[in-house]
PDB file of C-alpha atoms in Angstrom:
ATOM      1  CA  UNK A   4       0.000   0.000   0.000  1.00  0.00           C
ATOM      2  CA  UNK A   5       2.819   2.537   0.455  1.00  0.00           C
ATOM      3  CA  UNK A   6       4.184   2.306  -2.982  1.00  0.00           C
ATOM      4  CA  UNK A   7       0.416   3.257  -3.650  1.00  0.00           C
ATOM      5  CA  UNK A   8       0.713   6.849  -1.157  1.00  0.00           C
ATOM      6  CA  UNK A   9       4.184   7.594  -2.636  1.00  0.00           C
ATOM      7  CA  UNK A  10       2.757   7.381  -6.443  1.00  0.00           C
ATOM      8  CA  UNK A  11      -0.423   9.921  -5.447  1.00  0.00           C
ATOM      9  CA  UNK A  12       2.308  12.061  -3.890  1.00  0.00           C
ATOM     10  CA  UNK A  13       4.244  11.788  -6.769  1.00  0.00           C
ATOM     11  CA  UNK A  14       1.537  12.930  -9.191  1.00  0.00           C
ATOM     12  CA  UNK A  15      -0.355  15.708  -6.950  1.00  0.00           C
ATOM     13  CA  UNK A  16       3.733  17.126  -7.034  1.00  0.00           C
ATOM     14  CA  UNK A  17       4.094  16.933 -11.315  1.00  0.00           C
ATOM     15  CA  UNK A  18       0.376  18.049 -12.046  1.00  0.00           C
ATOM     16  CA  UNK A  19       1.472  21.636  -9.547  1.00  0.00           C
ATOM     17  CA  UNK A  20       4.153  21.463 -12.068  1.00  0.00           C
ATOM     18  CA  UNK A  21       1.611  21.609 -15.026  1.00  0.00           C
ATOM     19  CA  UNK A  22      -0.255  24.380 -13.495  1.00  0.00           C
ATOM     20  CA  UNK A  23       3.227  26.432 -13.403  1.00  0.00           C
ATOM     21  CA  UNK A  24       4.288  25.757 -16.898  1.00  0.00           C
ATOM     22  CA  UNK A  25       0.864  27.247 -17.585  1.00  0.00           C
ATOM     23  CA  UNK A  26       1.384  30.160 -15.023  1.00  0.00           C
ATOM     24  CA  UNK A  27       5.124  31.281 -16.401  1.00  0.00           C
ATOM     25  CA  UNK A  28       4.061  30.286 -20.205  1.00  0.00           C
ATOM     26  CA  UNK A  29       5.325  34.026 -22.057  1.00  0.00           C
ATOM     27  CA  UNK A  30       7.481  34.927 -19.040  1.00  0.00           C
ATOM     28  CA  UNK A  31      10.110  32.015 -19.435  1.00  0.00           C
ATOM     29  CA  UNK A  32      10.947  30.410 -22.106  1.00  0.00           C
ATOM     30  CA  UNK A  33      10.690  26.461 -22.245  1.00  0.00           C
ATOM     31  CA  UNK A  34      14.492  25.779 -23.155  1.00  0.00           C
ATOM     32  CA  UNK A  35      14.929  28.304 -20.274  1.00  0.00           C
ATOM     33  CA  UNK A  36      12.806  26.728 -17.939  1.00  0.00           C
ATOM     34  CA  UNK A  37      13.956  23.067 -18.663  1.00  0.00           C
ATOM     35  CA  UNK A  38      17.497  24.435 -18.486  1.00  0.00           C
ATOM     36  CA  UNK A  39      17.611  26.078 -15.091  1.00  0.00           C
ATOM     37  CA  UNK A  40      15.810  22.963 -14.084  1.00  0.00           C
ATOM     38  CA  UNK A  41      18.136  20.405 -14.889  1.00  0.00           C
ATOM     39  CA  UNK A  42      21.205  22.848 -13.657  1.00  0.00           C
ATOM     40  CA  UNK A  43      19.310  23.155 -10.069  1.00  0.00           C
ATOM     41  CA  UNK A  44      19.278  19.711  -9.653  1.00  0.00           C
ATOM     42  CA  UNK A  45      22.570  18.889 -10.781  1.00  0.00           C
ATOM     43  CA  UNK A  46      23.826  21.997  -8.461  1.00  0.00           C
ATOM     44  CA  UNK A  47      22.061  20.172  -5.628  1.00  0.00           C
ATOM     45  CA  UNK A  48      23.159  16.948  -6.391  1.00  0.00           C
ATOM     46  CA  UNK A  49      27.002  17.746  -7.076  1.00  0.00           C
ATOM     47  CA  UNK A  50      28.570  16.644  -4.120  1.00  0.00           C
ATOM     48  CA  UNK A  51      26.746  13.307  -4.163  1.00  0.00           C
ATOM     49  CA  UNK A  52      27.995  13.070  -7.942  1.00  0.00           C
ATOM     50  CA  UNK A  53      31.878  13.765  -6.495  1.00  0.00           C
ATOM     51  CA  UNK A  54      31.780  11.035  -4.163  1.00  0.00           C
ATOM     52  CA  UNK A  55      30.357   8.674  -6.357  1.00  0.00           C
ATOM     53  CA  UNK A  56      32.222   9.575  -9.756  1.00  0.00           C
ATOM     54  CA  UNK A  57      34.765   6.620 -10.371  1.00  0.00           C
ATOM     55  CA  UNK A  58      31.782   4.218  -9.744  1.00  0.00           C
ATOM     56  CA  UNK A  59      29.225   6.007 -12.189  1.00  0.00           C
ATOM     57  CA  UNK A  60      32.175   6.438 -14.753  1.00  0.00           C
ATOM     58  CA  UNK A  61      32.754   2.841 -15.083  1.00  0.00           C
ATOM     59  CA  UNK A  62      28.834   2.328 -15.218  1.00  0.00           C
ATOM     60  CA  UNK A  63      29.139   5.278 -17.928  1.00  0.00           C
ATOM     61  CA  UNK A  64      31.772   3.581 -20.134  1.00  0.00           C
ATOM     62  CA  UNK A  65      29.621  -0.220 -19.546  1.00  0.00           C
ATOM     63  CA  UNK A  66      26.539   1.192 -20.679  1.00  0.00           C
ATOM     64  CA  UNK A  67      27.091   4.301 -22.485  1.00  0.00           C
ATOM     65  CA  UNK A  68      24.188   3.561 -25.199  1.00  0.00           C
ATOM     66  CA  UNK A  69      21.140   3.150 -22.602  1.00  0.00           C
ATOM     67  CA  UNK A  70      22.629   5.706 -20.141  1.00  0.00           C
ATOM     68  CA  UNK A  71      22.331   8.302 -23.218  1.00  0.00           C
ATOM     69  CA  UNK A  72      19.001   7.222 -24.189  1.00  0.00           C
ATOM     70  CA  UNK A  73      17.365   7.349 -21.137  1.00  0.00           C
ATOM     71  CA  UNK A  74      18.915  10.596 -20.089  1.00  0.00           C
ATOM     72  CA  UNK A  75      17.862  11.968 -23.664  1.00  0.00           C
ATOM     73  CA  UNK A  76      14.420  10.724 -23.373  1.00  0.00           C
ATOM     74  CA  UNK A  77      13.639  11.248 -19.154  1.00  0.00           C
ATOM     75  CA  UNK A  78      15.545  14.353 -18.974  1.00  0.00           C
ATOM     76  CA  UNK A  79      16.790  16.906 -22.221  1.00  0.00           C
ATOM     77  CA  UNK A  80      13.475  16.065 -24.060  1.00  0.00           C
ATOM     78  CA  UNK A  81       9.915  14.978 -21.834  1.00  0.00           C
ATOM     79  CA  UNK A  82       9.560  18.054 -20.069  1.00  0.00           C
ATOM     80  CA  UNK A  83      11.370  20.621 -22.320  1.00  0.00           C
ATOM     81  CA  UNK A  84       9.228  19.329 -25.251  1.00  0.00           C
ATOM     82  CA  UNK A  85       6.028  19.360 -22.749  1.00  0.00           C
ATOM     83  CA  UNK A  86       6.982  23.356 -21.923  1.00  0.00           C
ATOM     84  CA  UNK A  87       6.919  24.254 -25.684  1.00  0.00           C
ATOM     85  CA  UNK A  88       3.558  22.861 -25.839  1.00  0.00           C
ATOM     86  CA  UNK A  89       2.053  24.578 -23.557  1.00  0.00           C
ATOM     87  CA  UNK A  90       3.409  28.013 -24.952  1.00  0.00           C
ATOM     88  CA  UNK A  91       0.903  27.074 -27.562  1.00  0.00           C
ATOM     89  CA  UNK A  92      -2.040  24.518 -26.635  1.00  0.00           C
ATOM     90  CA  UNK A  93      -4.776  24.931 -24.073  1.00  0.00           C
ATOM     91  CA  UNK A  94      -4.649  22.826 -20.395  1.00  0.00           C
ATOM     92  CA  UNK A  95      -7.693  20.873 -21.896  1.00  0.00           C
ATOM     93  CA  UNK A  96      -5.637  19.820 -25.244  1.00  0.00           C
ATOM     94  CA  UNK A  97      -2.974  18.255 -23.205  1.00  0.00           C
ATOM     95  CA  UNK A  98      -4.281  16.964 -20.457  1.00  0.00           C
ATOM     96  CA  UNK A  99      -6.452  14.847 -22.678  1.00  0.00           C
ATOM     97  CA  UNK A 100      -3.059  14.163 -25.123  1.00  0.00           C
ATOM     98  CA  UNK A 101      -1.643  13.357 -21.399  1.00  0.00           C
ATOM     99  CA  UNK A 102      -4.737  10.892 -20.467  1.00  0.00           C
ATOM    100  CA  UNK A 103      -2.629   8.200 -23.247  1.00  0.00           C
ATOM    101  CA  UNK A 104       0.746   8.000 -21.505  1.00  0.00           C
ATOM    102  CA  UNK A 105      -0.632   4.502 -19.417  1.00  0.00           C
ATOM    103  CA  UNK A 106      -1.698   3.263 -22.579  1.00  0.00           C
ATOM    104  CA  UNK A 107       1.098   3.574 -24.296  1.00  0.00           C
ATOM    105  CA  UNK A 108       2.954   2.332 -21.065  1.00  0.00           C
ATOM    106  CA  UNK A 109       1.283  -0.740 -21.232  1.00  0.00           C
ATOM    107  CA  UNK A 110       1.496  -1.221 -25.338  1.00  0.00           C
ATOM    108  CA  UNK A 111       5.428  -0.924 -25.302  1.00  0.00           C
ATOM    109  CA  UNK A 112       5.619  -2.711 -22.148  1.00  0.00           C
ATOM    110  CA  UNK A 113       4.014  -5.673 -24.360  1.00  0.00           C
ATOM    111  CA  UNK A 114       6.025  -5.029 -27.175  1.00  0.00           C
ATOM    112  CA  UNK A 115       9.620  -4.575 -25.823  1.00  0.00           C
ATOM    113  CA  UNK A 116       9.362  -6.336 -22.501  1.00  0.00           C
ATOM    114  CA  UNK A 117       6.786  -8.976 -23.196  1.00  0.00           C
ATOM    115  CA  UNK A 118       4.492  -7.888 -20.338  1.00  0.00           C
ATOM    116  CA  UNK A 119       1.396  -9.905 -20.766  1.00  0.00           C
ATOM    117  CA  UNK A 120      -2.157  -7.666 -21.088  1.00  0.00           C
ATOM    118  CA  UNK A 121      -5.003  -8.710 -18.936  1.00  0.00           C
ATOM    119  CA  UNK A 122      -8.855  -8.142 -19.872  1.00  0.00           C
ATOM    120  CA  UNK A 123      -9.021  -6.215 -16.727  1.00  0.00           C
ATOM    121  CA  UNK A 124      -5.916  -3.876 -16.954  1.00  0.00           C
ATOM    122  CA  UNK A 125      -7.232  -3.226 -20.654  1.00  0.00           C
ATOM    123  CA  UNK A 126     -10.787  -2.081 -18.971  1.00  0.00           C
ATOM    124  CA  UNK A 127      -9.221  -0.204 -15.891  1.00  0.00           C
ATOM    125  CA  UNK A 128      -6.896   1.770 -18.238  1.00  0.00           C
ATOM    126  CA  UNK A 129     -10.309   2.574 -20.562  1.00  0.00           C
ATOM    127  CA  UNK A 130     -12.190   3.408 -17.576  1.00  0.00           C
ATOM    128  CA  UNK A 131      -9.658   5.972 -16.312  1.00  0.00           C
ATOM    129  CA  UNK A 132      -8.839   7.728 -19.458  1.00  0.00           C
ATOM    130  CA  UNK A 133     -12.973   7.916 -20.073  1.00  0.00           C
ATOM    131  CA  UNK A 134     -12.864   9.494 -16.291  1.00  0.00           C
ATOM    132  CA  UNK A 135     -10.108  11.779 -17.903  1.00  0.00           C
ATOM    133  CA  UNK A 136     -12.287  13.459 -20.681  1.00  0.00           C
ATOM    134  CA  UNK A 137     -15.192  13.722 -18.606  1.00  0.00           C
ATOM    135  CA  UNK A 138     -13.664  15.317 -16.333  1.00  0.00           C
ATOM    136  CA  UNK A 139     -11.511  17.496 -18.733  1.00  0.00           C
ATOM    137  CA  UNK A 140     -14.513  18.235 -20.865  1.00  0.00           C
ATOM    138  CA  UNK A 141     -16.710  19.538 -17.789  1.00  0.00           C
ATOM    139  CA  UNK A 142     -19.199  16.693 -18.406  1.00  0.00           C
ATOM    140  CA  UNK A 143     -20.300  17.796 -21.841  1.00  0.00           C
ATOM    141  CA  UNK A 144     -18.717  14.921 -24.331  1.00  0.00           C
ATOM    142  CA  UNK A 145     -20.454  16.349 -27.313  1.00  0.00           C
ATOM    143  CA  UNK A 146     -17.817  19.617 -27.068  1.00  0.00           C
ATOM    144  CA  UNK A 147     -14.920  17.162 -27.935  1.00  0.00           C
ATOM    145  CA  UNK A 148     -16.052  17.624 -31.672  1.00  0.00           C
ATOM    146  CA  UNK A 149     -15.240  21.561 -31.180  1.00  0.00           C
ATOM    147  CA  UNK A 150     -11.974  21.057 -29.821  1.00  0.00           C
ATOM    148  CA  UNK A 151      -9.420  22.402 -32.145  1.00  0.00           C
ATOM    149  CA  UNK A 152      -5.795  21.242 -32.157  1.00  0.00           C
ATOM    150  CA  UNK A 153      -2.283  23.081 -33.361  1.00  0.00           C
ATOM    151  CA  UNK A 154       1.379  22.575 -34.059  1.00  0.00           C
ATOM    152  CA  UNK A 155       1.236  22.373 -29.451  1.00  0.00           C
ATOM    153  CA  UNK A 156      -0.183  19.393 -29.182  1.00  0.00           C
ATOM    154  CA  UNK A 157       2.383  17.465 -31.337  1.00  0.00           C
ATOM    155  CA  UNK A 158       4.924  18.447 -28.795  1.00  0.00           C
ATOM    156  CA  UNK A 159       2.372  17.169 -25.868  1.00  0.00           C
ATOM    157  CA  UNK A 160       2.182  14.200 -28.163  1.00  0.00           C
ATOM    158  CA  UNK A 161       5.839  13.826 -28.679  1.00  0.00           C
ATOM    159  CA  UNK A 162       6.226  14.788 -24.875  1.00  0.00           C
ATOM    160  CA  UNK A 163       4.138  11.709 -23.820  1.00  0.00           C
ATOM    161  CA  UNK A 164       5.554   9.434 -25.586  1.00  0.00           C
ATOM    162  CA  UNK A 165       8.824  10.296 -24.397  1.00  0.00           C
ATOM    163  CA  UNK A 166       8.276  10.054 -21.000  1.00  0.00           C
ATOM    164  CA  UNK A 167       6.130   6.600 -22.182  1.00  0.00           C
ATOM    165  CA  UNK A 168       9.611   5.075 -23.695  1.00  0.00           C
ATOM    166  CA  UNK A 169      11.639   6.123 -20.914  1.00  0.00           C
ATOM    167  CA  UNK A 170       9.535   4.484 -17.936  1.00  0.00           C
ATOM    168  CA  UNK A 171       9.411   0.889 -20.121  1.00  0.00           C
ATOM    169  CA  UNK A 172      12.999   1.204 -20.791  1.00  0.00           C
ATOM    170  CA  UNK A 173      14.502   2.342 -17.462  1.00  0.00           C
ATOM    171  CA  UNK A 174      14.029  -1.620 -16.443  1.00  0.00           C
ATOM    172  CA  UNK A 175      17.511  -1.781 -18.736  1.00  0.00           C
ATOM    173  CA  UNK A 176      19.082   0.726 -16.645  1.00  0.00           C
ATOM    174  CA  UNK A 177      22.635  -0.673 -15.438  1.00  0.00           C
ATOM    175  CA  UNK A 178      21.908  -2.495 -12.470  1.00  0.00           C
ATOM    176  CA  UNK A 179      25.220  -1.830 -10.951  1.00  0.00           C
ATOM    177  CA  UNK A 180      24.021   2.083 -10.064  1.00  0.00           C
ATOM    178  CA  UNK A 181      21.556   2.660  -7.164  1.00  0.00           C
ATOM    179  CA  UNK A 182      18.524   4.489  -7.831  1.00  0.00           C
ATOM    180  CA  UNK A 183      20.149   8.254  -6.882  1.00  0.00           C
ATOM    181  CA  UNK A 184      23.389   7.519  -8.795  1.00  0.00           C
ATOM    182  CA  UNK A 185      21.231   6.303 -11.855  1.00  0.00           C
ATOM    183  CA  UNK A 186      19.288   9.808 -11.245  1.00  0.00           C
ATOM    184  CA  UNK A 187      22.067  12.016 -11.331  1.00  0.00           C
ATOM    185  CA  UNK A 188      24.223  10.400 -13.849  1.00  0.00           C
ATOM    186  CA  UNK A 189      20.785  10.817 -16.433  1.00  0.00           C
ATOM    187  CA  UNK A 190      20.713  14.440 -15.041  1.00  0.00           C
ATOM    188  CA  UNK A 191      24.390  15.408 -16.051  1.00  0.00           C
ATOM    189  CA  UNK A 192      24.119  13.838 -19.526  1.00  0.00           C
ATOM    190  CA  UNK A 193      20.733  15.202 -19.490  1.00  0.00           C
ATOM    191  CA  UNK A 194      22.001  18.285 -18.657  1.00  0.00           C
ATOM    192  CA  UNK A 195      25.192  18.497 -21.521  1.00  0.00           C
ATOM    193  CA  UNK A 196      21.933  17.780 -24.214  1.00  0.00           C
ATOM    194  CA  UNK A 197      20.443  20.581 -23.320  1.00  0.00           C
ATOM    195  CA  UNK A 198      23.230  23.123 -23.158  1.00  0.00           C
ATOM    196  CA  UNK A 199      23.335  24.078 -26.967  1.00  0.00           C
ATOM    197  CA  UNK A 200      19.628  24.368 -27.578  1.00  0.00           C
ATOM    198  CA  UNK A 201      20.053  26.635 -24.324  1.00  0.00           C
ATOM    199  CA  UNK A 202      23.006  28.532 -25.718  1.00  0.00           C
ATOM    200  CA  UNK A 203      21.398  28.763 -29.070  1.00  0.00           C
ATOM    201  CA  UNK A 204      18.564  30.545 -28.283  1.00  0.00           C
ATOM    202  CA  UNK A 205      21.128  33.520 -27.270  1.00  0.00           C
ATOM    203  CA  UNK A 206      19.484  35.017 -24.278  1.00  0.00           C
ATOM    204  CA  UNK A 207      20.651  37.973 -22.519  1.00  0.00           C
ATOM    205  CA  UNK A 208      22.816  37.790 -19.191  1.00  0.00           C
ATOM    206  CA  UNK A 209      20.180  40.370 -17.915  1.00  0.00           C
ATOM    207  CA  UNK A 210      17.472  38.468 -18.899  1.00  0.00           C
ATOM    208  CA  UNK A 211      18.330  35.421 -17.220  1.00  0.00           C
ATOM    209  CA  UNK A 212      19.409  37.440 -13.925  1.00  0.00           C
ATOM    210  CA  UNK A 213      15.740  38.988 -13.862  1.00  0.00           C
ATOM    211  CA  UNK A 214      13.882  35.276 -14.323  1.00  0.00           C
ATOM    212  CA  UNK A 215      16.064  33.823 -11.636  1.00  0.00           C
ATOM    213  CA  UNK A 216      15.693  36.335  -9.192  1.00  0.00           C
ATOM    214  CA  UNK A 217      12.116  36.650  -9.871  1.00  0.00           C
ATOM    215  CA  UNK A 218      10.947  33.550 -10.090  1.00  0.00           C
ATOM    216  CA  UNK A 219      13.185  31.361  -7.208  1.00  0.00           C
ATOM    217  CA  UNK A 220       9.810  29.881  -6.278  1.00  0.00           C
ATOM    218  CA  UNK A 221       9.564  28.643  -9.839  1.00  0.00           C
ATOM    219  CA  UNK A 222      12.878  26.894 -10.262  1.00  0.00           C
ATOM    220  CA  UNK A 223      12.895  25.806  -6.382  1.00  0.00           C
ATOM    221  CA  UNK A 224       9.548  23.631  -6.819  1.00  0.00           C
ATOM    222  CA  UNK A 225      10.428  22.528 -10.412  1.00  0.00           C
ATOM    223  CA  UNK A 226      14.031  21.726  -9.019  1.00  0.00           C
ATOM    224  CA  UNK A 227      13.410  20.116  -5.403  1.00  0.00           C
ATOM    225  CA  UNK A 228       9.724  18.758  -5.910  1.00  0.00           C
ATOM    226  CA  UNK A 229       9.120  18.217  -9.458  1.00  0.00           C
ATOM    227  CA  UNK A 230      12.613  16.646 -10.251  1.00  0.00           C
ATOM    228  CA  UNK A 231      14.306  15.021  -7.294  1.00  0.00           C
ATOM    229  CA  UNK A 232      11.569  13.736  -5.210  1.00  0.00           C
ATOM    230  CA  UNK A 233       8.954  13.045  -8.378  1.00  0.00           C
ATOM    231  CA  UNK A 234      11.741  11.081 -10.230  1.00  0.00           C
ATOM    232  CA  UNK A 235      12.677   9.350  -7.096  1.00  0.00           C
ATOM    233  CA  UNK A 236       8.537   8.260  -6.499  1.00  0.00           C
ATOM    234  CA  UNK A 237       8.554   7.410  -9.971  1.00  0.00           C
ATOM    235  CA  UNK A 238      11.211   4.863 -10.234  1.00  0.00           C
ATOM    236  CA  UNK A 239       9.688   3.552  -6.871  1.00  0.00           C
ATOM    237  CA  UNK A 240       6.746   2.753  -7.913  1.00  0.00           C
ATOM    238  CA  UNK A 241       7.984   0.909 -11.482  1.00  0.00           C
ATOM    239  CA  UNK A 242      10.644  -1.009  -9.647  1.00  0.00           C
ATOM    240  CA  UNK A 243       7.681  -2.554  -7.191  1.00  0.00           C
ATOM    241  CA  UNK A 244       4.644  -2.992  -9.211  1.00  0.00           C
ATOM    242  CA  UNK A 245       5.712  -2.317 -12.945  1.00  0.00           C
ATOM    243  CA  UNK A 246       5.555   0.310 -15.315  1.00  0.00           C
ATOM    244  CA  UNK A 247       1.896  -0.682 -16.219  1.00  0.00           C
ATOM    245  CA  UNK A 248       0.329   0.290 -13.067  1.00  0.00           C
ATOM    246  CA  UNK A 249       2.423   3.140 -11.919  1.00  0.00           C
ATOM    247  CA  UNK A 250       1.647   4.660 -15.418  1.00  0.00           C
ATOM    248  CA  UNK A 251      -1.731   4.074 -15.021  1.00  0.00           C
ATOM    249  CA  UNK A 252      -1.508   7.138 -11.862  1.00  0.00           C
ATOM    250  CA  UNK A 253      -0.999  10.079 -14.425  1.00  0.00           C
ATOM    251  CA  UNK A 254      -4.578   9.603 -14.753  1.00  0.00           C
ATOM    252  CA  UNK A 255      -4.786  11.243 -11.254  1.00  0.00           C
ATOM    253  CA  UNK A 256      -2.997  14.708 -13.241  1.00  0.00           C
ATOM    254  CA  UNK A 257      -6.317  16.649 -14.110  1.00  0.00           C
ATOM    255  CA  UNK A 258      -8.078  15.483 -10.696  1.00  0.00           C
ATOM    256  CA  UNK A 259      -5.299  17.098  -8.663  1.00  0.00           C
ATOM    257  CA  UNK A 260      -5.283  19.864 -11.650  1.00  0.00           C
ATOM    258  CA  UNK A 261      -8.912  20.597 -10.570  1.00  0.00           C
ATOM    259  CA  UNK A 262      -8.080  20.474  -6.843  1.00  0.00           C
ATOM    260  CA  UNK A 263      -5.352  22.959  -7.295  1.00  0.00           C
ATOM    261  CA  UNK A 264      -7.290  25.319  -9.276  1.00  0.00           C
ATOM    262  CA  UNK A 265      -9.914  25.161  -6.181  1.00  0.00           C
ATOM    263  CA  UNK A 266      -6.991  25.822  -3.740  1.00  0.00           C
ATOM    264  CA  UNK A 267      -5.206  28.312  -5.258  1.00  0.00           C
ATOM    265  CA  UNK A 268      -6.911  29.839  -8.229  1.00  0.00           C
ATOM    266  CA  UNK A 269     -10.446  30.202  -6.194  1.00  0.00           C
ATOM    267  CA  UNK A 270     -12.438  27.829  -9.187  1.00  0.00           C
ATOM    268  CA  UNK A 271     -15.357  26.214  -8.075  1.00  0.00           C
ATOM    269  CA  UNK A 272     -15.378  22.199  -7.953  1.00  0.00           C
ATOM    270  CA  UNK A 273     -18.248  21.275  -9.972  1.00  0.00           C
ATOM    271  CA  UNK A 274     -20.245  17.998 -10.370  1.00  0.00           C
ATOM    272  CA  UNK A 275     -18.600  16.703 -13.284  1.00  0.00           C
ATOM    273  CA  UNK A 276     -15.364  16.686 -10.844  1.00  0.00           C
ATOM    274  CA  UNK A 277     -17.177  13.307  -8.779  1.00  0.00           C
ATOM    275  CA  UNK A 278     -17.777  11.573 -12.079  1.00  0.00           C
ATOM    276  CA  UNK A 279     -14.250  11.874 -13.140  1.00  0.00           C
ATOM    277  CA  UNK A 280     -13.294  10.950  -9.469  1.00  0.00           C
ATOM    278  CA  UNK A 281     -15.557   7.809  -9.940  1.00  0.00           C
ATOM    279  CA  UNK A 282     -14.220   6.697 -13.264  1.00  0.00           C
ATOM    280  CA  UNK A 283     -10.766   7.336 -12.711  1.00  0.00           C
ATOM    281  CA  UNK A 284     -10.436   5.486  -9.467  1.00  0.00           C
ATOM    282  CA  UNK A 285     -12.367   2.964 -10.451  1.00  0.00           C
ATOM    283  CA  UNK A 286     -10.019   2.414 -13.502  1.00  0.00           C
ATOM    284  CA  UNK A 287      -7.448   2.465 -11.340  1.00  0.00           C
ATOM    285  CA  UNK A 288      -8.828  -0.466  -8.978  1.00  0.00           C
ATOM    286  CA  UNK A 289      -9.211  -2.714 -12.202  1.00  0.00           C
ATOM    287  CA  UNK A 290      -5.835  -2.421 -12.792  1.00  0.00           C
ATOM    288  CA  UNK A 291      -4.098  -2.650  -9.696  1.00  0.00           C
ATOM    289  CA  UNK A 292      -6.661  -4.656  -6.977  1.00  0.00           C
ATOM    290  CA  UNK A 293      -8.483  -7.151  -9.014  1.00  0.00           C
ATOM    291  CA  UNK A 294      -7.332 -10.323 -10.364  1.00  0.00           C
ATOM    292  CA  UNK A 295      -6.818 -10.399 -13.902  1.00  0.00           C
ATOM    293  CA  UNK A 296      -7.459 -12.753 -16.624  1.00  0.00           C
ATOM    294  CA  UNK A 297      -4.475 -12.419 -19.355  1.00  0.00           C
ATOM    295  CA  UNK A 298      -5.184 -11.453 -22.243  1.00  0.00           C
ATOM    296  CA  UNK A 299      -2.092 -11.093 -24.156  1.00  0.00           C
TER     297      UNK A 299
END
């Protein structure tokens, strides 16, 4: 049941992050944003690196190939290609875009690890991401024929199935790194990606002075929450029950969206929030609680 807690945790912590990509969206810039990200947490994480750097060199020169991939994938591109999205779509576009990342979880998860499909984890997930657009589309399903989509959503799109790929192919991580040493050797390599998309967009020393010192708050939560303690949870939760089922919790994202918006932004929690709640957690229970039939 804990590894349960720690992946609601985990989500309630990334979906705040939505709602501040939103809230910052004109102010910084998404290379910016992902950049001072990535450099917080490697700042943070720096002396841990020091003391650990002969072990995670010879893990780097064992593995080189996944090490890049995953830190290409997990860290340079889910969230920076996520930020450029939302520059240009609307929260409803990509939360429902964001509603397919347990599908596709449990798709490659058949595909690349063999992970057999039951009936019931194929009606939980169904159930959930039906809970998703109701609750995304305020309880009126005919408006998803007005929605309207632009060149955002293909980097939601390409954002989800980033972070899809990474969380069914971090079971090749090397084994010989622990979970923190795996996290910061991603973030450095992660980190050196990043750097010439950062450097090409040619911002201004002044510029970059004014964002930090204005928005701390920003890069504190993005750094301390949204990074180090979210990727921590993450990997948690695939290492005990599977990248399936903890994939299957991003459904939770617009639920805590909504509950955020009440807290801080003074909306109104409407009925359509309780039939989302119902669907979604009652996906959820399919897929995790009750014994499956296979299917695949």
């Amino acid at each position: 049941m804990q590894v349960y807690v720690l992946l609601v945790l985990c989500v309630l912590f990334w979906s705040a992050n939505f709602v501040l990509g939103r809230f910052v969206a004109g102010a910084i810039e998404p290379w910016e944003l992902a950049f001072f990200r990535w450099l917080g947490v490697f700042v943070v994480t720096l002396p841990f690196l020091l003391l650990h750097v002969k072990k995670i060199g010879r893990a780097l020169r064992a593995h080189f190939g996944i090490l890049v991939v995953l830190s290409a994938l997990g860290i340079a591109a889910f969230n920076t290609l996520l930020y450029i999205g939302l520059q240009k779509t609307t929260a409803t576009n990509a939360l429902l875009i964001n509603s397919s990342i347990p599908i596709i979880i449990v798709l490659l998860s058949f595909v690349i690890l063999k992970t057999r499909i039951s009936k019931l984890q194929v009606s939980g997930i169904l159930l959930s991401t039906l809970g998703v657009i109701f609750l995304v589309l305020k309880g009126d399903v005919q408006s998803i024929l007005t929605l309207s989509f632009n060149s955002g959503d293909f980097w939601v799109i390409a954002s989800s199935l980033c972070w899809a790929s990474y969380s069914v192919l971090v079971k090749f991580r090397p084994s010989s790194l622990s979970n923190f040493e795996f996290f910061i050797t991603t973030v450095s390599l992660g980190l050196v990606m990043l750097l010439p998309f950062y450097l090409a967009q040619g911002y201004t020393w002044e510029r970059e002075v004014m964002i930090l010192t204005h928005y701390t708050w920003v890069i504190a939560y993005v750094v301390l929450f949204t990074s180090i303690l979210c990727y921590y949870l993450w990997h948690y939760g695939i290492a005990h029950i599977g990248a399936g089922k903890t994939g299957q919790f991003t459904h939770l994202m617009p639920l805590f969206g909504s509950f955020l918006a009440y807290l801080f932004l003074g909306e109104r929690l409407e009925w359509y929030h309780l039939g989302g709640i119902l669907l979604i957690f009652g996906g959820i229970y399919l897929c995790l609680f009750v014994k499956k039939k296979v299917l695949m």
